[in-house]
JSON list of C-alpha atoms in Angstrom, two decimals:
[
{"chain": "A", "resi": 1, "resn": "GLU", "atom": "CA", "xyz": [-114.25, -21.46, 25.41]},
{"chain": "A", "resi": 2, "resn": "GLY", "atom": "CA", "xyz": [-112.56, -24.86, 24.93]},
{"chain": "A", "resi": 3, "resn": "ALA", "atom": "CA", "xyz": [-113.96, -26.18, 28.21]},
{"chain": "A", "resi": 4, "resn": "GLU", "atom": "CA", "xyz": [-117.45, -24.99, 27.25]},
{"chain": "A", "resi": 5, "resn": "GLY", "atom": "CA", "xyz": [-117.18, -26.78, 23.92]},
{"chain": "A", "resi": 6, "resn": "GLU", "atom": "CA", "xyz": [-116.07, -29.98, 25.62]},
{"chain": "A", "resi": 7, "resn": "ALA", "atom": "CA", "xyz": [-118.92, -29.73, 28.14]},
{"chain": "A", "resi": 8, "resn": "ALA", "atom": "CA", "xyz": [-121.42, -29.17, 25.33]},
{"chain": "A", "resi": 9, "resn": "ALA", "atom": "CA", "xyz": [-119.99, -32.13, 23.41]},
{"chain": "A", "resi": 10, "resn": "ALA", "atom": "CA", "xyz": [-120.24, -34.35, 26.51]},
{"chain": "A", "resi": 11, "resn": "GLU", "atom": "CA", "xyz": [-123.83, -33.23, 27.07]},
{"chain": "A", "resi": 12, "resn": "GLY", "atom": "CA", "xyz": [-124.64, -33.90, 23.43]},
{"chain": "A", "resi": 13, "resn": "ALA", "atom": "CA", "xyz": [-123.09, -37.36, 23.67]},
{"chain": "A", "resi": 14, "resn": "GLU", "atom": "CA", "xyz": [-125.22, -38.15, 26.73]},
{"chain": "A", "resi": 15, "resn": "GLU", "atom": "CA", "xyz": [-128.35, -36.99, 24.91]},
{"chain": "A", "resi": 16, "resn": "GLY", "atom": "CA", "xyz": [-127.36, -39.06, 21.89]},
{"chain": "A", "resi": 17, "resn": "ALA", "atom": "CA", "xyz": [-126.94, -42.14, 24.07]},
{"chain": "A", "resi": 18, "resn": "VAL", "atom": "CA", "xyz": [-130.39, -41.64, 25.59]},
{"chain": "A", "resi": 19, "resn": "VAL", "atom": "CA", "xyz": [-131.93, -41.21, 22.13]},
{"chain": "A", "resi": 20, "resn": "GLU", "atom": "CA", "xyz": [-130.15, -44.32, 20.87]},
{"chain": "A", "resi": 21, "resn": "GLU", "atom": "CA", "xyz": [-131.32, -46.40, 23.86]},
{"chain": "A", "resi": 22, "resn": "THR", "atom": "CA", "xyz": [-134.89, -45.17, 23.32]},
{"chain": "A", "resi": 23, "resn": "VAL", "atom": "CA", "xyz": [-134.78, -46.00, 19.61]},
{"chain": "A", "resi": 24, "resn": "ILE", "atom": "CA", "xyz": [-133.47, -49.49, 20.37]},
{"chain": "A", "resi": 25, "resn": "GLU", "atom": "CA", "xyz": [-136.17, -50.05, 23.01]},
{"chain": "A", "resi": 26, "resn": "ILE", "atom": "CA", "xyz": [-138.89, -48.94, 20.60]},
{"chain": "A", "resi": 27, "resn": "HIS", "atom": "CA", "xyz": [-137.37, -51.13, 17.90]},
{"chain": "A", "resi": 28, "resn": "GLU", "atom": "CA", "xyz": [-137.35, -54.18, 20.18]},
{"chain": "A", "resi": 29, "resn": "GLU", "atom": "CA", "xyz": [-140.96, -53.56, 21.22]},
{"chain": "A", "resi": 30, "resn": "MET", "atom": "CA", "xyz": [-142.06, -53.16, 17.60]},
{"chain": "A", "resi": 31, "resn": "VAL", "atom": "CA", "xyz": [-140.27, -56.28, 16.41]},
{"chain": "A", "resi": 32, "resn": "GLY", "atom": "CA", "xyz": [-141.80, -58.29, 19.22]},
{"chain": "A", "resi": 33, "resn": "THR", "atom": "CA", "xyz": [-145.35, -57.22, 18.34]},
{"chain": "A", "resi": 34, "resn": "LEU", "atom": "CA", "xyz": [-145.29, -57.05, 14.53]},
{"chain": "A", "resi": 35, "resn": "PRO", "atom": "CA", "xyz": [-146.89, -59.98, 12.74]},
{"chain": "A", "resi": 36, "resn": "SER", "atom": "CA", "xyz": [-144.55, -61.59, 10.24]},
{"chain": "A", "resi": 37, "resn": "ARG", "atom": "CA", "xyz": [-146.93, -60.72, 7.37]},
{"chain": "A", "resi": 38, "resn": "ILE", "atom": "CA", "xyz": [-146.51, -56.96, 7.77]},
{"chain": "A", "resi": 39, "resn": "LYS", "atom": "CA", "xyz": [-144.07, -55.33, 5.40]},
{"chain": "A", "resi": 40, "resn": "ILE", "atom": "CA", "xyz": [-142.80, -51.85, 6.21]},
{"chain": "A", "resi": 41, "resn": "ASP", "atom": "CA", "xyz": [-141.17, -49.78, 3.50]},
{"chain": "A", "resi": 42, "resn": "LEU", "atom": "CA", "xyz": [-138.08, -48.37, 5.18]},
{"chain": "A", "resi": 43, "resn": "VAL", "atom": "CA", "xyz": [-136.60, -46.99, 1.94]},
{"chain": "A", "resi": 44, "resn": "PRO", "atom": "CA", "xyz": [-137.88, -43.41, 2.51]},
{"chain": "A", "resi": 45, "resn": "ILE", "atom": "CA", "xyz": [-136.62, -43.39, 6.10]},
{"chain": "A", "resi": 46, "resn": "VAL", "atom": "CA", "xyz": [-133.20, -44.70, 5.08]},
{"chain": "A", "resi": 47, "resn": "GLY", "atom": "CA", "xyz": [-133.09, -42.17, 2.22]},
{"chain": "A", "resi": 48, "resn": "VAL", "atom": "CA", "xyz": [-133.74, -39.27, 4.59]},
{"chain": "A", "resi": 49, "resn": "ALA", "atom": "CA", "xyz": [-131.08, -40.59, 6.97]},
{"chain": "A", "resi": 50, "resn": "HIS", "atom": "CA", "xyz": [-128.55, -40.80, 4.13]},
{"chain": "A", "resi": 51, "resn": "ARG", "atom": "CA", "xyz": [-129.27, -37.19, 3.12]},
{"chain": "A", "resi": 52, "resn": "ARG", "atom": "CA", "xyz": [-129.12, -35.91, 6.70]},
{"chain": "A", "resi": 53, "resn": "LEU", "atom": "CA", "xyz": [-125.78, -37.62, 7.28]},
{"chain": "A", "resi": 54, "resn": "ARG", "atom": "CA", "xyz": [-124.35, -34.99, 4.91]},
{"chain": "A", "resi": 55, "resn": "ASP", "atom": "CA", "xyz": [-125.91, -32.05, 6.82]},
{"chain": "A", "resi": 56, "resn": "ASP", "atom": "CA", "xyz": [-123.74, -29.18, 8.05]},
{"chain": "A", "resi": 57, "resn": "LYS", "atom": "CA", "xyz": [-124.97, -29.48, 11.65]},
{"chain": "A", "resi": 58, "resn": "ALA", "atom": "CA", "xyz": [-123.42, -32.15, 13.87]},
{"chain": "A", "resi": 59, "resn": "PRO", "atom": "CA", "xyz": [-126.59, -32.90, 15.92]},
{"chain": "A", "resi": 60, "resn": "VAL", "atom": "CA", "xyz": [-128.47, -33.57, 12.68]},
{"chain": "A", "resi": 61, "resn": "ARG", "atom": "CA", "xyz": [-125.74, -35.96, 11.49]},
{"chain": "A", "resi": 62, "resn": "ARG", "atom": "CA", "xyz": [-125.69, -37.71, 14.88]},
{"chain": "A", "resi": 63, "resn": "ALA", "atom": "CA", "xyz": [-129.47, -38.18, 14.87]},
{"chain": "A", "resi": 64, "resn": "ALA", "atom": "CA", "xyz": [-129.41, -39.37, 11.26]},
{"chain": "A", "resi": 65, "resn": "LEU", "atom": "CA", "xyz": [-126.84, -42.00, 12.15]},
{"chain": "A", "resi": 66, "resn": "SER", "atom": "CA", "xyz": [-129.05, -43.24, 14.99]},
{"chain": "A", "resi": 67, "resn": "VAL", "atom": "CA", "xyz": [-132.06, -43.39, 12.66]},
{"chain": "A", "resi": 68, "resn": "LEU", "atom": "CA", "xyz": [-130.07, -45.25, 10.01]},
{"chain": "A", "resi": 69, "resn": "GLU", "atom": "CA", "xyz": [-128.83, -47.76, 12.58]},
{"chain": "A", "resi": 70, "resn": "ALA", "atom": "CA", "xyz": [-132.36, -48.36, 13.90]},
{"chain": "A", "resi": 71, "resn": "ALA", "atom": "CA", "xyz": [-133.77, -48.72, 10.37]},
{"chain": "A", "resi": 72, "resn": "LEU", "atom": "CA", "xyz": [-131.07, -51.22, 9.43]},
{"chain": "A", "resi": 73, "resn": "LEU", "atom": "CA", "xyz": [-131.74, -53.25, 12.58]},
{"chain": "A", "resi": 74, "resn": "LEU", "atom": "CA", "xyz": [-135.47, -53.16, 11.95]},
{"chain": "A", "resi": 75, "resn": "ARG", "atom": "CA", "xyz": [-135.03, -54.09, 8.29]},
{"chain": "A", "resi": 76, "resn": "GLY", "atom": "CA", "xyz": [-132.92, -57.07, 9.33]},
{"chain": "A", "resi": 77, "resn": "LYS", "atom": "CA", "xyz": [-135.52, -58.25, 11.85]},
{"chain": "A", "resi": 78, "resn": "LEU", "atom": "CA", "xyz": [-138.46, -57.81, 9.45]},
{"chain": "A", "resi": 79, "resn": "ASP", "atom": "CA", "xyz": [-136.73, -59.86, 6.78]},
{"chain": "A", "resi": 80, "resn": "ALA", "atom": "CA", "xyz": [-135.87, -62.66, 9.21]},
{"chain": "A", "resi": 81, "resn": "PRO", "atom": "CA", "xyz": [-134.68, -65.39, 9.32]},
{"chain": "A", "resi": 82, "resn": "ALA", "atom": "CA", "xyz": [-132.16, -64.55, 6.61]},
{"chain": "A", "resi": 83, "resn": "GLY", "atom": "CA", "xyz": [-132.22, -60.84, 7.38]},
{"chain": "A", "resi": 84, "resn": "SER", "atom": "CA", "xyz": [-131.57, -58.05, 4.94]},
{"chain": "A", "resi": 85, "resn": "PRO", "atom": "CA", "xyz": [-127.93, -57.05, 4.66]},
{"chain": "A", "resi": 86, "resn": "PRO", "atom": "CA", "xyz": [-126.99, -53.38, 4.47]},
{"chain": "A", "resi": 87, "resn": "THR", "atom": "CA", "xyz": [-126.59, -51.99, 0.98]},
{"chain": "A", "resi": 88, "resn": "GLU", "atom": "CA", "xyz": [-123.38, -50.53, -0.36]},
{"chain": "A", "resi": 89, "resn": "ALA", "atom": "CA", "xyz": [-124.88, -47.05, 0.15]},
{"chain": "A", "resi": 90, "resn": "ASP", "atom": "CA", "xyz": [-125.62, -47.88, 3.81]},
{"chain": "A", "resi": 91, "resn": "ILE", "atom": "CA", "xyz": [-122.07, -49.04, 4.39]},
{"chain": "A", "resi": 92, "resn": "SER", "atom": "CA", "xyz": [-120.66, -45.95, 2.67]},
{"chain": "A", "resi": 93, "resn": "ALA", "atom": "CA", "xyz": [-122.85, -43.68, 4.80]},
{"chain": "A", "resi": 94, "resn": "VAL", "atom": "CA", "xyz": [-121.74, -45.33, 8.05]},
{"chain": "A", "resi": 95, "resn": "GLU", "atom": "CA", "xyz": [-118.13, -45.30, 6.89]},
{"chain": "A", "resi": 96, "resn": "ALA", "atom": "CA", "xyz": [-118.36, -41.56, 6.21]},
{"chain": "A", "resi": 97, "resn": "ALA", "atom": "CA", "xyz": [-119.88, -41.00, 9.66]},
{"chain": "A", "resi": 98, "resn": "THR", "atom": "CA", "xyz": [-116.98, -42.82, 11.31]},
{"chain": "A", "resi": 99, "resn": "ALA", "atom": "CA", "xyz": [-114.64, -40.33, 9.66]},
{"chain": "A", "resi": 100, "resn": "ASP", "atom": "CA", "xyz": [-116.66, -37.31, 10.84]},
{"chain": "A", "resi": 101, "resn": "PRO", "atom": "CA", "xyz": [-114.46, -34.53, 12.25]},
{"chain": "A", "resi": 102, "resn": "LEU", "atom": "CA", "xyz": [-116.61, -34.31, 15.40]},
{"chain": "A", "resi": 103, "resn": "VAL", "atom": "CA", "xyz": [-116.24, -36.99, 18.05]},
{"chain": "A", "resi": 104, "resn": "SER", "atom": "CA", "xyz": [-119.90, -36.68, 19.07]},
{"chain": "A", "resi": 105, "resn": "VAL", "atom": "CA", "xyz": [-120.96, -37.90, 15.62]},
{"chain": "A", "resi": 106, "resn": "ARG", "atom": "CA", "xyz": [-118.37, -40.68, 15.49]},
{"chain": "A", "resi": 107, "resn": "LYS", "atom": "CA", "xyz": [-119.57, -42.00, 18.87]},
{"chain": "A", "resi": 108, "resn": "ALA", "atom": "CA", "xyz": [-123.23, -42.10, 17.76]}
]
């Protein structure tokens, strides 16, 4: 059973890496094509990510961390040149994710 769990965790990590790469690619495409006058309200997306980072299921927490990371990157690019720094809540959420008991979430 231990080997199966490790195999499932490795598979989940690979899927997480693919999702993260895809999110980053989409983010880079969007930033390159968005006019500087467009303002996107990322507050609801970040709020959902914060809530889902406290979910009982590890895949949900891993996905929420990827979404939060992408939203923070996008928020920084949209508010260029100064960028928009992460809030205290964002930092706390990422800090909590780095202390997650599951390695697959910590690696996300």
